[in-house]
Structure formats: C-alpha cells, structure tokens
Amino acid sequence: MHTASLRATHTAASTSSASNVPKGSRRRRAVARAKPKSPSDEAFGPFAPPLDPLDPHPPLFCFYDARRVLEVRESSVSEGAGDATLEVSFDFYATTTRVSTTDERGIASTWNGRAFVMPWDVVTTIANDERGVYEPEPSEAWDGGRWRKVVTFSDDTERAVSLMPSGPKTWPTALIAGFSMHRFGVGVDPKEDTEKKLGAVAPIRKGARVLDVCTGLAYTASMAAARGAHVTTIELDTTMTKMCRMNPHSKLLFSGSIQQLYGNGADVVKTFKDGEFDRIITDPPTFALAGELYSAEFYADLKRILKPKGKVYHYIGDPKSASGGSVAAGVVRRLKAVGFGGVEIDYDAHGIIAAHDHIKLMKTSSSSSSSTTTKTTTSKTDPKKNGRGGGKKNAARDRRRDAPRGSRRFSLNDDDDDDD
C-alpha cells in the first residue's frame, strides 16, 4: 500500500503517492461489462480474499485521541502534576491502552508484543489532522518514530482511498475521491448507520442468504454475518480490501465466513440464480459515479434474484435533501417500473425498501437498529400509490427529472455519498 510518510523531524505530513491525482478527481475507470454464465467465472470469483489479515496489525492513531493526549500533557505541565496518564486506543476502541504523557520521547507503548514510540511532534501533527489515520512505518521495530498516513491510490477506479476517523470512540469511515462512505457527525456514526440499514430489512435470521452490493469497509457484510446470515458481498475496487485489512472493525471479512466477489455489481448480479437471496443491501456510490447501480436493468436483476418474501434496501442519501430527494424519486419510479409491488422510502435509514409484494413501514422500539422496520404484506391496494408517502404531491415529484443536481464535496457532516 502506498502511503504518505510522516517523519518525527517534520511537523507536517509529506505528500502521498496519490498527490499526482487532480484534486477532486472523479474519473471512473472503464470496467469490462462481460456477463459470465456463473459466478465461478474467473473474472468475478468466488475466490479467496487477495490479502490475509495483517499479523501483527499495526497500532493506529488519529485526531481525537491525539488531541486528548496533548490536552492532558499541557494540563499536567502547567499544574506541576506528576505522571499523568490516560486511556487511548490504537484500534478504534476495540481495545484501550493506558499511556503516559510525561515521557520526553513521546507516547511510548507496546502493541501486539512490539514496542513503539510516537514522538510529540508527530502527535501534534496528528492532532491537527481531523481526516487522517496514522500508522508506524513498517520496520523490524516500530520504535523509529516514523509514522505515516493510511492512504493509497486505487488502480481499479483511479481514486485516492484513505481511512478516516468519524468521531471519538467510533468506527472509522473511508474517504474515496473526497467523499465519505458513511453518515457521521449528524447524530449517527458508521456503526449506527449500518445498524439502521440492516434494521430497515429486519429480521435477518440465522441462515438467511444476504447479498451486499458494494462491500466498502465490510460493515454491512460483517454485521449480517455476525447475525448468522450466509453473506455474499461484491466489490469493484480491490483497494477497499486493503483498507478493510487495516481496519480492526473489518476483520470478519477475513474470517472465511463471507463470500467475496469482485467486479461491477451490475454485472455480477447477472450471474446469480433466480430467487437466491432473502435480503439484498445495495449501498452504491453517488449516481454520478455509478449510474449503472441506479438503472432499471440492475433493479430488474435484483428483483429476479430476490426470494418471494425477500426485501431490498437501497441507500440513496438523505431523502429530505435536494439531491437525495431527486435521486429517490427516480429510484422509486424505476423499482416500480420493473415490477416491485412494494416500494417505500425509509427516511431514518436514508434508503428505499422494496419487495415483491406490498410493504409497510412500522415503528419499532429497538435502539440497536433503525427506528423503522418493514413488513411484507399482500394487498389489493393500487401499486401505483404504494411508496409515495405523500399522495399527489409526491406523485408529481416522481415525474420530475430524477438525475441528481450535483454531488457535494466532502464535509464533516456529509451523509449523502457512501458505499459501505
């Protein structure tokens, strides 16, 4: 993985191997649209993950803990206190470690049986970078004081990809060509965002067949597998598997319990048998980056491979926003056009739920998933009225042009563009 290096003698990160990519570049590399007869075709797998889990996994550090460490260090110096310590995490709070703030060398600790040092100027640099996740540079020992930012450039999609902290003590997200993959900073973090998506098509029972389109950091695939589902996940970009390898909360992807396929989701779904899946979660990039994953042809394939009582969740971004609402209108129209009898917008999960028959969104008291869930029902209600959620007003909106009005660049509160 190409990364941006950070030396102890510097107070700013050096440029990464992705620095020659135009800022904000959204180029999408042409992907072969071959349509193999079965998923055993060598172009799509299934095959073993291209990487094994990192062993040992390096310590990871980011803005939130770096800032806390410096605050405690400054306070202890100004108050003349003795040794000041605090709990931090080097794996996004899967575990915690107590460190001292009075060691003149910097943060000195042990991780996976190996000692490492993070000099104070490096800690200061990390504390000034809200978007970065840092690791020690590989060497026989991690005590050389050289740390680098976790970022790489994808040859598959020609985009820069990096891990990014989403908040204090929360799971990280990924930053792809300037877009974050998950909702965060708006009252929800990436873990809760994933729980809402799965909650929207609850229940996911043990033994259920689940298809996850666009693996991303594998949160959806991992959470479904942890509930006992048999999960198949599709990813276009093998670089995302490298990011999963770096992310402690993606480790279930390497357990052997999740079937990984690589390729364009619009092509791979054609290889599945009719009625193969109980649940389908499709979490694509923006319409501008992956328009084929919003097409009627793709939706027809989803309908074909969905079991009779199955459900589909389709992420669209905030349906109350201008861009999300515009995309939602087109998605709803096309899902109905290919024959889904039930189509509903789930405002809490920022997605659209579809089923062969009619569905009804119901409130639930569950705090661990979405505040709504769906029930598949058989109804004689006019299917053209199903899923409007707003009668004539929204029916008129559905007829409007459904292309997005543009894609926003990344911000700390961005929640419209992701593919988890």
Short mmCIF file of C-alpha atoms in Angstrom, two decimals:
data_model
loop_
_atom_site.label_atom_id
_atom_site.label_comp_id
_atom_site.label_asym_id
_atom_site.label_seq_id
_atom_site.Cartn_x
_atom_site.Cartn_y
_atom_site.Cartn_z
CA MET A 1 0.00 0.00 0.00
CA HIS A 2 1.37 3.39 -0.93
CA THR A 3 1.13 5.76 1.98
CA ALA A 4 2.04 9.29 2.93
CA SER A 5 5.08 9.31 5.20
CA LEU A 6 5.36 11.38 8.36
CA ARG A 7 8.81 11.78 9.88
CA ALA A 8 9.43 12.67 13.51
CA THR A 9 11.52 15.63 12.39
CA HIS A 10 8.66 17.09 10.42
CA THR A 11 5.56 18.79 11.72
CA ALA A 12 3.53 18.20 8.57
CA ALA A 13 2.78 15.08 6.58
CA SER A 14 4.61 14.63 3.32
CA THR A 15 2.74 14.16 0.08
CA SER A 16 1.37 10.73 -0.74
CA SER A 17 1.65 8.63 -3.84
CA ALA A 18 -1.81 9.92 -4.78
CA SER A 19 -0.60 13.51 -4.96
CA ASN A 20 -0.42 13.41 -8.75
CA VAL A 21 -4.19 12.83 -8.94
CA PRO A 22 -6.13 16.03 -9.67
CA LYS A 23 -7.85 17.28 -6.55
CA GLY A 24 -11.49 16.22 -6.55
CA SER A 25 -10.95 13.88 -9.47
CA ARG A 26 -13.99 11.69 -10.07
CA ARG A 27 -12.73 9.67 -13.01
CA ARG A 28 -14.20 6.21 -13.22
CA ARG A 29 -12.07 3.65 -14.96
CA ALA A 30 -13.85 1.70 -17.66
CA VAL A 31 -14.80 -1.73 -16.38
CA ALA A 32 -15.35 -4.68 -18.68
CA ARG A 33 -19.06 -5.44 -18.82
CA ALA A 34 -18.70 -9.15 -19.59
CA LYS A 35 -21.65 -11.26 -18.48
CA PRO A 36 -20.40 -14.71 -17.43
CA LYS A 37 -22.80 -17.61 -17.10
CA SER A 38 -21.96 -18.31 -13.47
CA PRO A 39 -20.17 -16.68 -10.52
CA SER A 40 -17.39 -19.25 -10.92
CA ASP A 41 -16.11 -17.26 -13.88
CA GLU A 42 -12.55 -16.18 -13.13
CA ALA A 43 -13.42 -12.51 -13.69
CA PHE A 44 -15.69 -12.43 -10.66
CA GLY A 45 -14.75 -15.24 -8.28
CA PRO A 46 -15.68 -16.62 -5.88
CA PHE A 47 -12.14 -16.85 -4.67
CA ALA A 48 -10.15 -16.34 -1.50
CA PRO A 49 -9.53 -12.76 -0.33
CA PRO A 50 -6.45 -11.33 -2.06
CA LEU A 51 -4.91 -10.50 1.32
CA ASP A 52 -4.55 -12.25 4.65
CA PRO A 53 -5.21 -10.36 7.90
CA LEU A 54 -2.27 -8.23 8.99
CA ASP A 55 -0.11 -10.03 11.52
CA PRO A 56 0.91 -8.19 13.53
CA HIS A 57 -1.65 -5.45 12.97
CA PRO A 58 0.00 -2.04 13.44
CA PRO A 59 -1.23 0.46 16.02
CA LEU A 60 -3.47 3.16 14.54
CA PHE A 61 -3.83 6.67 15.93
CA CYS A 62 -5.97 9.65 14.97
CA PHE A 63 -7.04 13.19 15.77
CA TYR A 64 -9.41 12.57 18.67
CA ASP A 65 -7.02 10.71 20.96
CA ALA A 66 -4.02 12.79 19.87
CA ARG A 67 -5.83 15.95 20.94
CA ARG A 68 -6.81 14.42 24.28
CA VAL A 69 -3.24 13.34 24.99
CA LEU A 70 -1.88 16.83 24.30
CA GLU A 71 -4.55 18.44 26.47
CA VAL A 72 -3.68 16.17 29.42
CA ARG A 73 0.04 16.73 28.86
CA GLU A 74 -0.35 20.50 28.78
CA SER A 75 -2.53 20.48 31.88
CA SER A 76 -0.11 18.31 33.85
CA VAL A 77 2.83 20.58 32.96
CA SER A 78 1.00 23.79 33.85
CA GLU A 79 -0.23 22.38 37.16
CA GLY A 80 3.10 20.78 38.05
CA ALA A 81 1.42 17.41 38.45
CA GLY A 82 3.31 14.15 38.48
CA ASP A 83 2.95 11.41 35.90
CA ALA A 84 -0.33 11.99 34.04
CA THR A 85 -1.84 9.03 32.23
CA LEU A 86 -4.99 8.37 30.25
CA GLU A 87 -6.73 5.63 28.28
CA VAL A 88 -6.37 5.76 24.48
CA SER A 89 -6.94 3.27 21.70
CA PHE A 90 -4.75 2.06 18.88
CA ASP A 91 -7.54 0.08 17.19
CA PHE A 92 -10.54 2.44 17.16
CA TYR A 93 -11.62 1.35 20.64
CA ALA A 94 -11.79 -2.34 20.05
CA THR A 95 -9.35 -2.22 23.00
CA THR A 96 -7.80 0.52 25.12
CA THR A 97 -4.29 1.16 26.43
CA ARG A 98 -3.12 3.43 29.26
CA VAL A 99 -0.28 5.75 28.23
CA SER A 100 1.85 8.34 29.98
CA THR A 101 2.05 11.96 28.85
CA THR A 102 5.32 12.76 30.63
CA ASP A 103 7.76 10.60 28.65
CA GLU A 104 10.04 13.07 26.86
CA ARG A 105 10.30 10.77 23.86
CA GLY A 106 6.56 10.93 23.18
CA ILE A 107 3.89 8.27 23.53
CA ALA A 108 5.76 5.06 24.29
CA SER A 109 3.80 1.83 24.47
CA THR A 110 3.66 -1.81 23.40
CA TRP A 111 1.32 -3.19 20.75
CA ASN A 112 0.98 -6.83 19.72
CA GLY A 113 4.16 -7.61 21.60
CA ARG A 114 6.21 -4.90 19.92
CA ALA A 115 7.36 -1.61 21.43
CA PHE A 116 6.76 1.64 19.59
CA VAL A 117 7.30 5.36 20.10
CA MET A 118 5.24 8.23 18.74
CA PRO A 119 7.29 11.47 19.13
CA TRP A 120 5.47 14.54 20.41
CA ASP A 121 5.82 16.43 17.13
CA VAL A 122 4.12 13.52 15.39
CA VAL A 123 1.33 13.56 17.99
CA THR A 124 0.92 17.29 17.34
CA THR A 125 0.66 16.74 13.59
CA ILE A 126 -1.97 14.04 14.04
CA ALA A 127 -3.90 16.30 16.45
CA ASN A 128 -4.13 18.87 13.65
CA ASP A 129 -5.46 16.43 11.05
CA GLU A 130 -9.16 15.64 11.57
CA ARG A 131 -9.30 13.41 8.48
CA GLY A 132 -6.22 11.24 8.93
CA VAL A 133 -5.47 7.84 10.45
CA TYR A 134 -1.78 7.12 11.08
CA GLU A 135 0.37 4.01 11.47
CA PRO A 136 4.10 3.48 12.17
CA GLU A 137 6.19 2.87 9.11
CA PRO A 138 7.00 -0.82 8.67
CA SER A 139 10.37 -1.87 10.00
CA GLU A 140 11.90 -4.54 12.18
CA ALA A 141 10.77 -2.39 15.13
CA TRP A 142 8.14 0.33 15.42
CA ASP A 143 10.30 2.49 17.67
CA GLY A 144 11.93 4.61 14.96
CA GLY A 145 9.48 7.49 15.37
CA ARG A 146 8.40 7.44 11.74
CA TRP A 147 4.62 7.43 11.19
CA ARG A 148 2.59 7.72 8.02
CA LYS A 149 -0.95 8.41 6.95
CA VAL A 150 -3.06 5.44 5.82
CA VAL A 151 -3.88 6.40 2.23
CA THR A 152 -3.45 4.74 -1.14
CA PHE A 153 -4.38 5.19 -4.78
CA SER A 154 -6.67 2.68 -6.47
CA ASP A 155 -5.60 1.39 -9.86
CA ASP A 156 -9.09 -0.10 -10.28
CA THR A 157 -11.02 3.16 -10.01
CA GLU A 158 -8.23 5.77 -10.28
CA ARG A 159 -9.26 7.37 -6.99
CA ALA A 160 -7.47 8.09 -3.74
CA VAL A 161 -8.71 5.97 -0.82
CA SER A 162 -7.96 6.50 2.88
CA LEU A 163 -9.19 5.56 6.33
CA MET A 164 -10.77 8.43 8.19
CA PRO A 165 -11.88 8.85 11.83
CA SER A 166 -15.58 9.56 12.24
CA GLY A 167 -15.62 10.71 15.86
CA PRO A 168 -14.30 9.93 19.33
CA LYS A 169 -14.54 6.22 20.14
CA THR A 170 -16.43 5.37 16.94
CA TRP A 171 -15.73 3.12 13.97
CA PRO A 172 -13.82 4.78 11.12
CA THR A 173 -15.15 5.51 7.67
CA ALA A 174 -13.28 5.66 4.37
CA LEU A 175 -12.69 8.68 2.20
CA ILE A 176 -12.87 8.00 -1.53
CA ALA A 177 -12.08 10.77 -4.01
CA GLY A 178 -13.26 13.31 -1.45
CA PHE A 179 -16.46 11.51 -0.43
CA SER A 180 -17.09 9.81 2.91
CA MET A 181 -18.64 6.34 2.82
CA HIS A 182 -20.88 6.66 5.88
CA ARG A 183 -23.09 9.03 7.75
CA PHE A 184 -21.43 10.60 10.77
CA GLY A 185 -21.35 13.87 12.67
CA VAL A 186 -25.14 14.23 12.27
CA GLY A 187 -26.29 12.23 15.28
CA VAL A 188 -25.21 8.88 13.84
CA ASP A 189 -21.86 7.12 13.43
CA PRO A 190 -20.82 4.46 10.86
CA LYS A 191 -21.77 1.56 13.15
CA GLU A 192 -25.22 3.03 13.83
CA ASP A 193 -25.59 3.86 10.14
CA THR A 194 -25.02 0.19 9.30
CA GLU A 195 -27.44 -0.95 12.00
CA LYS A 196 -30.12 1.29 10.52
CA LYS A 197 -29.61 -0.19 7.06
CA LEU A 198 -29.92 -3.76 8.30
CA GLY A 199 -32.80 -2.77 10.57
CA ALA A 200 -34.66 -1.45 7.55
CA VAL A 201 -34.92 -5.01 6.17
CA ALA A 202 -35.21 -6.80 9.51
CA PRO A 203 -35.38 -9.51 10.54
CA ILE A 204 -32.18 -11.05 9.26
CA ARG A 205 -32.40 -14.57 10.61
CA LYS A 206 -29.70 -17.17 11.09
CA GLY A 207 -29.12 -18.99 7.83
CA ALA A 208 -30.61 -16.23 5.65
CA ARG A 209 -28.94 -15.59 2.29
CA VAL A 210 -27.82 -11.96 2.18
CA LEU A 211 -26.29 -10.12 -0.77
CA ASP A 212 -24.25 -6.97 -0.04
CA VAL A 213 -23.58 -4.89 -3.16
CA CYS A 214 -20.54 -2.60 -2.70
CA THR A 215 -18.52 -4.07 0.17
CA GLY A 216 -16.74 -0.88 1.20
CA LEU A 217 -15.34 -1.39 4.70
CA ALA A 218 -17.47 -4.55 5.00
CA TYR A 219 -19.57 -3.27 7.91
CA THR A 220 -22.84 -4.44 6.33
CA ALA A 221 -21.42 -7.83 5.37
CA SER A 222 -19.76 -8.29 8.76
CA MET A 223 -22.81 -7.31 10.79
CA ALA A 224 -25.09 -9.58 8.77
CA ALA A 225 -22.63 -12.47 9.08
CA ALA A 226 -22.39 -11.89 12.84
CA ARG A 227 -26.15 -12.44 12.99
CA GLY A 228 -25.74 -15.86 11.38
CA ALA A 229 -26.53 -14.97 7.77
CA HIS A 230 -24.75 -16.51 4.79
CA VAL A 231 -23.33 -13.39 3.17
CA THR A 232 -22.08 -12.75 -0.34
CA THR A 233 -20.50 -9.35 -0.93
CA ILE A 234 -19.49 -7.64 -4.18
CA GLU A 235 -16.76 -5.01 -4.51
CA LEU A 236 -15.44 -3.29 -7.61
CA ASP A 237 -12.24 -1.98 -6.03
CA THR A 238 -9.69 -4.40 -4.58
CA THR A 239 -8.06 -1.42 -2.83
CA MET A 240 -11.02 -1.39 -0.45
CA THR A 241 -9.96 -4.86 0.71
CA LYS A 242 -6.62 -3.31 1.67
CA MET A 243 -8.47 -0.70 3.71
CA CYS A 244 -10.51 -3.46 5.35
CA ARG A 245 -7.24 -5.16 6.19
CA MET A 246 -6.10 -2.01 8.01
CA ASN A 247 -9.41 -1.52 9.84
CA PRO A 248 -9.84 -3.57 13.05
CA HIS A 249 -13.63 -3.42 12.69
CA SER A 250 -13.50 -5.10 9.27
CA LYS A 251 -11.67 -8.22 10.42
CA LEU A 252 -14.67 -10.54 9.99
CA LEU A 253 -14.21 -10.15 6.23
CA PHE A 254 -11.09 -12.30 6.56
CA SER A 255 -12.66 -15.00 8.72
CA GLY A 256 -13.68 -17.14 5.76
CA SER A 257 -17.39 -16.85 6.59
CA ILE A 258 -18.13 -14.19 3.95
CA GLN A 259 -18.03 -14.94 0.23
CA GLN A 260 -16.23 -12.12 -1.60
CA LEU A 261 -16.77 -11.39 -5.29
CA TYR A 262 -15.01 -8.69 -7.29
CA GLY A 263 -16.39 -6.80 -10.26
CA ASN A 264 -19.03 -4.27 -11.20
CA GLY A 265 -22.14 -5.09 -9.18
CA ALA A 266 -24.37 -4.53 -12.20
CA ASP A 267 -22.53 -7.36 -13.98
CA VAL A 268 -22.04 -9.74 -11.07
CA VAL A 269 -25.74 -9.86 -10.12
CA LYS A 270 -26.46 -11.37 -13.54
CA THR A 271 -24.54 -14.49 -12.50
CA PHE A 272 -26.88 -15.40 -9.63
CA LYS A 273 -29.76 -17.83 -9.82
CA ASP A 274 -33.39 -16.72 -9.64
CA GLY A 275 -34.70 -16.34 -6.09
CA GLU A 276 -31.30 -16.82 -4.48
CA PHE A 277 -31.36 -14.17 -1.71
CA ASP A 278 -33.58 -13.38 1.28
CA ARG A 279 -32.14 -9.89 1.70
CA ILE A 280 -30.24 -7.56 -0.64
CA ILE A 281 -28.49 -4.44 0.59
CA THR A 282 -27.17 -2.21 -2.18
CA ASP A 283 -25.09 0.72 -0.99
CA PRO A 284 -23.67 2.34 -4.13
CA PRO A 285 -21.54 5.44 -4.64
CA THR A 286 -23.24 8.54 -6.00
CA PHE A 287 -25.39 8.41 -9.11
CA ALA A 288 -22.67 10.36 -10.94
CA LEU A 289 -20.01 7.75 -10.10
CA ALA A 290 -22.05 4.56 -10.52
CA GLY A 291 -25.15 5.27 -12.59
CA GLU A 292 -25.49 1.63 -13.63
CA LEU A 293 -26.28 0.73 -10.00
CA TYR A 294 -29.33 3.00 -10.23
CA SER A 295 -30.59 1.64 -13.55
CA ALA A 296 -33.79 -0.23 -14.33
CA GLU A 297 -31.70 -3.11 -15.74
CA PHE A 298 -29.91 -3.51 -12.39
CA TYR A 299 -33.19 -3.32 -10.46
CA ALA A 300 -34.73 -5.98 -12.70
CA ASP A 301 -31.83 -8.28 -11.81
CA LEU A 302 -32.33 -7.59 -8.11
CA LYS A 303 -35.99 -8.49 -8.44
CA ARG A 304 -35.11 -11.70 -10.28
CA ILE A 305 -32.62 -12.95 -7.65
CA LEU A 306 -34.76 -11.92 -4.64
CA LYS A 307 -36.80 -14.65 -2.95
CA PRO A 308 -40.62 -14.24 -2.99
CA LYS A 309 -40.73 -12.88 0.57
CA GLY A 310 -37.39 -11.11 0.38
CA LYS A 311 -36.56 -7.43 0.85
CA VAL A 312 -34.17 -4.98 -0.79
CA TYR A 313 -32.56 -1.98 0.89
CA HIS A 314 -31.16 0.70 -1.45
CA TYR A 315 -29.11 3.55 0.02
CA ILE A 316 -29.87 6.94 -1.57
CA GLY A 317 -28.63 9.59 0.87
CA ASP A 318 -30.92 11.86 2.86
CA PRO A 319 -34.26 11.75 1.02
CA LYS A 320 -35.15 15.10 2.58
CA SER A 321 -32.19 16.82 0.92
CA ALA A 322 -32.41 18.30 -2.56
CA SER A 323 -30.02 15.77 -4.11
CA GLY A 324 -31.27 12.77 -2.13
CA GLY A 325 -34.92 13.60 -2.82
CA SER A 326 -34.27 13.91 -6.52
CA VAL A 327 -32.44 10.58 -6.66
CA ALA A 328 -35.13 8.92 -4.53
CA ALA A 329 -37.87 9.93 -6.96
CA GLY A 330 -36.12 8.24 -9.86
CA VAL A 331 -35.22 5.14 -7.86
CA VAL A 332 -38.81 4.68 -6.67
CA ARG A 333 -40.12 5.09 -10.21
CA ARG A 334 -37.69 2.57 -11.71
CA LEU A 335 -38.18 0.00 -8.95
CA LYS A 336 -41.92 0.08 -9.58
CA ALA A 337 -41.41 0.00 -13.34
CA VAL A 338 -39.52 -3.33 -13.14
CA GLY A 339 -42.30 -4.88 -11.08
CA PHE A 340 -41.58 -4.43 -7.37
CA GLY A 341 -45.03 -4.39 -5.78
CA GLY A 342 -43.94 -2.62 -2.63
CA VAL A 343 -41.61 0.38 -2.56
CA GLU A 344 -41.21 2.63 0.48
CA ILE A 345 -38.81 5.39 1.45
CA ASP A 346 -37.22 4.86 4.87
CA TYR A 347 -36.29 8.38 5.97
CA ASP A 348 -34.45 7.22 9.07
CA ALA A 349 -32.25 4.72 7.25
CA HIS A 350 -31.74 7.08 4.29
CA GLY A 351 -32.83 4.42 1.85
CA ILE A 352 -35.61 2.80 -0.11
CA ILE A 353 -37.12 -0.57 0.77
CA ALA A 354 -38.55 -2.78 -1.98
CA ALA A 355 -40.30 -6.16 -2.06
CA HIS A 356 -42.25 -8.31 -4.49
CA ASP A 357 -45.45 -7.67 -2.55
CA HIS A 358 -46.54 -4.58 -0.68
CA ILE A 359 -44.58 -3.48 2.35
CA LYS A 360 -45.45 -1.37 5.32
CA LEU A 361 -43.01 0.61 7.40
CA MET A 362 -43.67 0.08 11.10
CA LYS A 363 -42.21 1.87 14.10
CA THR A 364 -40.10 -0.21 16.42
CA SER A 365 -38.71 0.46 19.86
CA SER A 366 -35.37 -1.19 19.05
CA SER A 367 -32.43 1.02 19.95
CA SER A 368 -29.91 -1.16 18.17
CA SER A 369 -31.19 -0.72 14.67
CA SER A 370 -33.39 1.51 12.60
CA SER A 371 -36.35 3.22 14.26
CA THR A 372 -38.47 1.71 11.50
CA THR A 373 -38.74 -1.77 10.13
CA THR A 374 -40.64 -3.26 7.23
CA LYS A 375 -43.40 -5.81 6.99
CA THR A 376 -44.11 -7.58 3.73
CA THR A 377 -47.83 -7.87 3.10
CA THR A 378 -50.19 -8.89 0.35
CA SER A 379 -52.58 -6.12 -0.53
CA LYS A 380 -55.05 -5.20 -3.23
CA THR A 381 -54.06 -1.57 -2.94
CA ASP A 382 -53.19 0.11 -6.21
CA PRO A 383 -49.40 -0.48 -6.51
CA LYS A 384 -49.01 2.87 -8.22
CA LYS A 385 -49.90 4.56 -4.95
CA ASN A 386 -47.60 2.43 -2.84
CA GLY A 387 -44.43 4.08 -1.58
CA ARG A 388 -45.45 7.65 -2.40
CA GLY A 389 -45.66 8.73 1.21
CA GLY A 390 -47.21 11.98 0.10
CA GLY A 391 -50.09 11.40 -2.31
CA LYS A 392 -50.47 13.68 -5.33
CA LYS A 393 -47.66 15.98 -4.26
CA ASN A 394 -45.06 13.23 -4.32
CA ALA A 395 -46.62 11.60 -7.37
CA ALA A 396 -45.91 14.81 -9.24
CA ARG A 397 -42.40 14.84 -7.83
CA ASP A 398 -41.85 11.29 -9.12
CA ARG A 399 -42.43 12.55 -12.64
CA ARG A 400 -39.70 15.13 -12.37
CA ARG A 401 -36.32 14.54 -13.86
CA ASP A 402 -34.51 12.16 -11.50
CA ALA A 403 -30.88 12.94 -12.26
CA PRO A 404 -29.04 14.32 -9.20
CA ARG A 405 -28.47 18.07 -9.06
CA GLY A 406 -24.79 17.65 -8.43
CA SER A 407 -22.62 15.96 -5.85
CA ARG A 408 -21.40 17.81 -2.80
CA ARG A 409 -17.78 17.65 -1.82
CA PHE A 410 -16.79 16.10 1.49
CA SER A 411 -17.64 17.86 4.73
CA LEU A 412 -17.61 16.65 8.32
CA ASN A 413 -21.42 16.47 8.15
CA ASP A 414 -21.71 14.89 4.71
CA ASP A 415 -24.10 11.95 4.67
CA ASP A 416 -25.20 11.70 1.09
CA ASP A 417 -22.43 9.79 -0.55
CA ASP A 418 -21.34 6.38 0.64
CA ASP A 419 -20.90 2.68 -0.25
CA ASP A 420 -20.34 0.71 2.94
#
